Tab-separated table of C-alpha atoms in Angstrom:
chain	number	residue	atom	x	y	z
Z	5	MET	CA	3.520	25.015	-9.344
Z	6	ASN	CA	1.933	21.550	-9.615
Z	7	VAL	CA	-1.233	21.836	-7.579
Z	8	SER	CA	-4.248	19.640	-8.174
Z	9	ALA	CA	-7.271	21.600	-9.386
Z	10	ARG	CA	-9.648	19.409	-7.387
Z	11	PRO	CA	-9.483	18.471	-3.733
Z	12	ASP	CA	-8.262	14.998	-2.834
Z	13	PRO	CA	-11.379	13.260	-1.485
Z	14	ALA	CA	-11.075	11.080	1.588
Z	15	PRO	CA	-10.714	7.431	0.548
Z	16	ARG	CA	-13.301	4.859	1.617
Z	17	LEU	CA	-11.963	1.715	3.270
Z	18	GLU	CA	-14.476	-0.468	1.436
Z	19	ASP	CA	-12.755	0.406	-1.867
Z	20	PHE	CA	-9.603	-1.442	-0.768
Z	21	PRO	CA	-10.046	-5.209	-1.128
Z	22	TYR	CA	-6.935	-6.296	0.805
Z	23	ARG	CA	-7.099	-5.378	4.489
Z	24	LEU	CA	-5.102	-5.931	7.657
Z	25	THR	CA	-5.373	-4.691	11.212
Z	26	ASP	CA	-2.503	-3.763	13.504
Z	27	ASN	CA	-1.864	-1.950	16.752
Z	28	VAL	CA	-0.360	1.476	17.145
Z	29	ARG	CA	2.740	0.885	19.238
Z	30	PHE	CA	4.086	3.285	21.842
Z	31	ALA	CA	7.400	3.122	19.948
Z	32	ASP	CA	5.616	4.591	16.883
Z	33	LEU	CA	5.259	7.970	18.609
Z	34	ASP	CA	7.443	11.029	18.159
Z	35	PRO	CA	8.062	13.837	20.716
Z	36	ASN	CA	4.685	15.362	19.722
Z	37	GLN	CA	3.030	12.177	21.043
Z	38	HIS	CA	1.538	11.222	17.694
Z	39	VAL	CA	2.676	8.586	15.201
Z	40	ASN	CA	5.855	9.750	13.482
Z	41	ASN	CA	5.558	10.367	9.747
Z	42	ALA	CA	8.266	7.788	8.934
Z	43	VAL	CA	6.285	5.046	10.690
Z	44	TYR	CA	3.550	5.282	8.068
Z	45	ALA	CA	6.008	3.947	5.489
Z	46	THR	CA	6.285	0.850	7.693
Z	47	TYR	CA	2.494	0.520	7.924
Z	48	PHE	CA	2.242	0.720	4.118
Z	49	GLU	CA	5.106	-1.750	3.729
Z	50	THR	CA	3.323	-4.227	6.007
Z	51	GLY	CA	0.266	-4.115	3.753
Z	52	ARG	CA	2.209	-4.645	0.523
Z	53	VAL	CA	4.592	-7.290	1.795
Z	54	THR	CA	1.924	-9.314	3.593
Z	55	LEU	CA	-0.051	-9.581	0.363
Z	56	MET	CA	2.794	-10.139	-2.066
Z	57	LYS	CA	4.840	-12.618	-0.021
Z	58	ASP	CA	1.855	-14.879	0.684
Z	59	ARG	CA	2.721	-17.701	-1.743
Z	60	SER	CA	-0.929	-18.815	-1.926
Z	61	TYR	CA	-1.771	-15.725	-4.020
Z	62	GLY	CA	0.783	-16.524	-6.761
Z	63	LEU	CA	2.301	-13.032	-6.878
Z	64	MET	CA	5.955	-14.097	-6.398
Z	65	PRO	CA	7.019	-16.637	-9.030
Z	66	GLU	CA	10.267	-18.477	-8.458
Z	67	GLY	CA	13.326	-16.462	-9.471
Z	68	LEU	CA	11.509	-13.102	-9.347
Z	69	ALA	CA	11.155	-10.457	-6.653
Z	70	TRP	CA	9.429	-7.110	-6.090
Z	71	MET	CA	11.293	-3.876	-5.464
Z	72	MET	CA	9.494	-0.737	-4.353
Z	73	VAL	CA	10.623	2.247	-6.408
Z	74	ARG	CA	8.211	4.972	-5.302
Z	75	LEU	CA	6.130	5.904	-2.278
Z	76	ASP	CA	3.982	9.062	-2.133
Z	77	MET	CA	2.253	9.612	1.216
Z	78	HIS	CA	-0.549	11.970	2.211
Z	79	PHE	CA	-0.939	12.603	5.940
Z	80	ARG	CA	-4.598	13.362	6.680
Z	81	ALA	CA	-4.953	13.378	10.487
Z	82	GLU	CA	-2.980	12.739	13.650
Z	83	LEU	CA	-2.789	9.185	14.904
Z	84	ARG	CA	-2.175	8.598	18.597
Z	85	TRP	CA	-1.435	5.734	20.936
Z	86	PRO	CA	-3.094	3.553	22.115
Z	87	GLY	CA	-5.164	2.430	19.204
Z	88	THR	CA	-5.807	0.001	16.423
Z	89	ILE	CA	-5.404	0.708	12.731
Z	90	GLU	CA	-6.943	-0.862	9.698
Z	91	MET	CA	-4.815	-0.867	6.565
Z	92	GLY	CA	-6.227	-1.211	3.076
Z	93	LEU	CA	-4.568	-1.891	-0.266
Z	94	GLY	CA	-5.857	-1.965	-3.820
Z	95	VAL	CA	-4.153	-2.264	-7.198
Z	96	ALA	CA	-4.528	1.025	-9.089
Z	97	ARG	CA	-2.817	0.079	-12.363
Z	98	PHE	CA	-0.318	-2.142	-14.131
Z	99	GLY	CA	2.745	-1.061	-16.051
Z	100	ARG	CA	4.946	-3.205	-18.267
Z	101	THR	CA	7.149	-4.232	-15.312
Z	102	SER	CA	5.321	-2.578	-12.404
Z	103	VAL	CA	2.235	-2.532	-10.224
Z	104	THR	CA	0.893	0.674	-8.660
Z	105	PHE	CA	-0.932	0.333	-5.352
Z	106	ASP	CA	-3.256	2.716	-3.567
Z	107	GLN	CA	-3.006	2.251	0.192
Z	108	VAL	CA	-4.720	3.674	3.272
Z	109	VAL	CA	-4.503	3.662	7.062
Z	110	PHE	CA	-7.754	4.092	8.985
Z	111	SER	CA	-8.314	4.635	12.689
Z	112	GLU	CA	-11.757	4.682	14.277
Z	113	GLY	CA	-13.395	4.855	10.845
Z	114	ARG	CA	-11.329	7.833	9.688
Z	115	CYS	CA	-8.601	7.835	7.032
Z	116	VAL	CA	-5.452	9.147	8.728
Z	117	ALA	CA	-3.054	8.526	5.829
Z	118	SER	CA	-3.071	7.422	2.221
Z	119	ALA	CA	-0.312	6.517	-0.196
Z	120	GLN	CA	0.444	5.425	-3.689
Z	121	SER	CA	3.365	3.083	-4.186
Z	122	VAL	CA	4.986	1.524	-7.224
Z	123	SER	CA	6.690	-1.864	-7.127
Z	124	VAL	CA	8.747	-3.223	-10.009
Z	125	LEU	CA	9.123	-6.930	-10.771
Z	126	ILE	CA	12.794	-7.855	-11.010
Z	127	ASP	CA	14.781	-10.925	-11.918
Z	128	ASP	CA	16.443	-12.266	-8.745
Z	129	SER	CA	19.744	-13.042	-10.438
Z	130	THR	CA	20.200	-10.046	-12.767
Z	131	ARG	CA	18.355	-7.537	-10.511
Z	132	LYS	CA	16.872	-6.023	-13.699
Z	133	PRO	CA	13.177	-5.225	-14.284
Z	134	THR	CA	11.243	-7.994	-15.986
Z	135	PRO	CA	7.809	-7.808	-17.663
Z	136	LEU	CA	4.735	-8.817	-15.705
Z	137	THR	CA	3.407	-12.190	-16.771
Z	138	GLU	CA	-0.221	-12.785	-17.706
Z	139	GLU	CA	-0.441	-15.085	-14.681
Z	140	ILE	CA	0.756	-12.383	-12.254
Z	141	VAL	CA	-1.709	-9.844	-13.674
Z	142	ARG	CA	-4.502	-12.443	-13.429
Z	143	ASN	CA	-3.525	-13.256	-9.829
Z	144	PHE	CA	-3.745	-9.557	-8.879
Z	145	GLN	CA	-7.342	-9.242	-10.158
Z	146	PRO	CA	-9.013	-9.886	-6.753
Z	147	TRP	CA	-7.043	-6.941	-5.347
Z	148	LEU	CA	-8.083	-4.260	-7.886
Z	149	ARG	CA	-9.124	-1.093	-6.110
Z	150	ARG	CA	-12.834	-0.403	-6.296
Z	151	GLY	CA	-14.415	3.014	-6.814
Z	152	MET	CA	-12.047	4.135	-9.583
Z	153	ASN	CA	-13.082	5.005	-13.157
Z	154	GLY	CA	-16.691	4.175	-12.449
Z	155	ALA	CA	-15.818	0.763	-10.997
């Protein structure tokens, strides 16, 4: 059994440098009248894509693209409609061809979900992973998650 020996502490929104707000939509609800678990993947996608596709940040060089290869979600509390959410994203680490993000969804000051996702940089034409460039890593620096490893 792979169980963590220490409890997973509630994330703090201030540790996530990239933030967005959005509305909980009525269509997000399931028959239990709370946000359906699958909808959180869309919330997390919105955070990642909004950051990475903004050309002003220099995270999408010509001829390259990002492909998400992993998404691990932790549901922490029910989220209901109506309401507003605040999404946070921070870079947790770099691999040779990948970036790992920590992401959160907050509602009324409370973390309702958190996730870790991995995106791999690929060549648009070959669709194969390609190493991160020094420039891409440098351009991600403002988005490093705070509060990790003594930071």
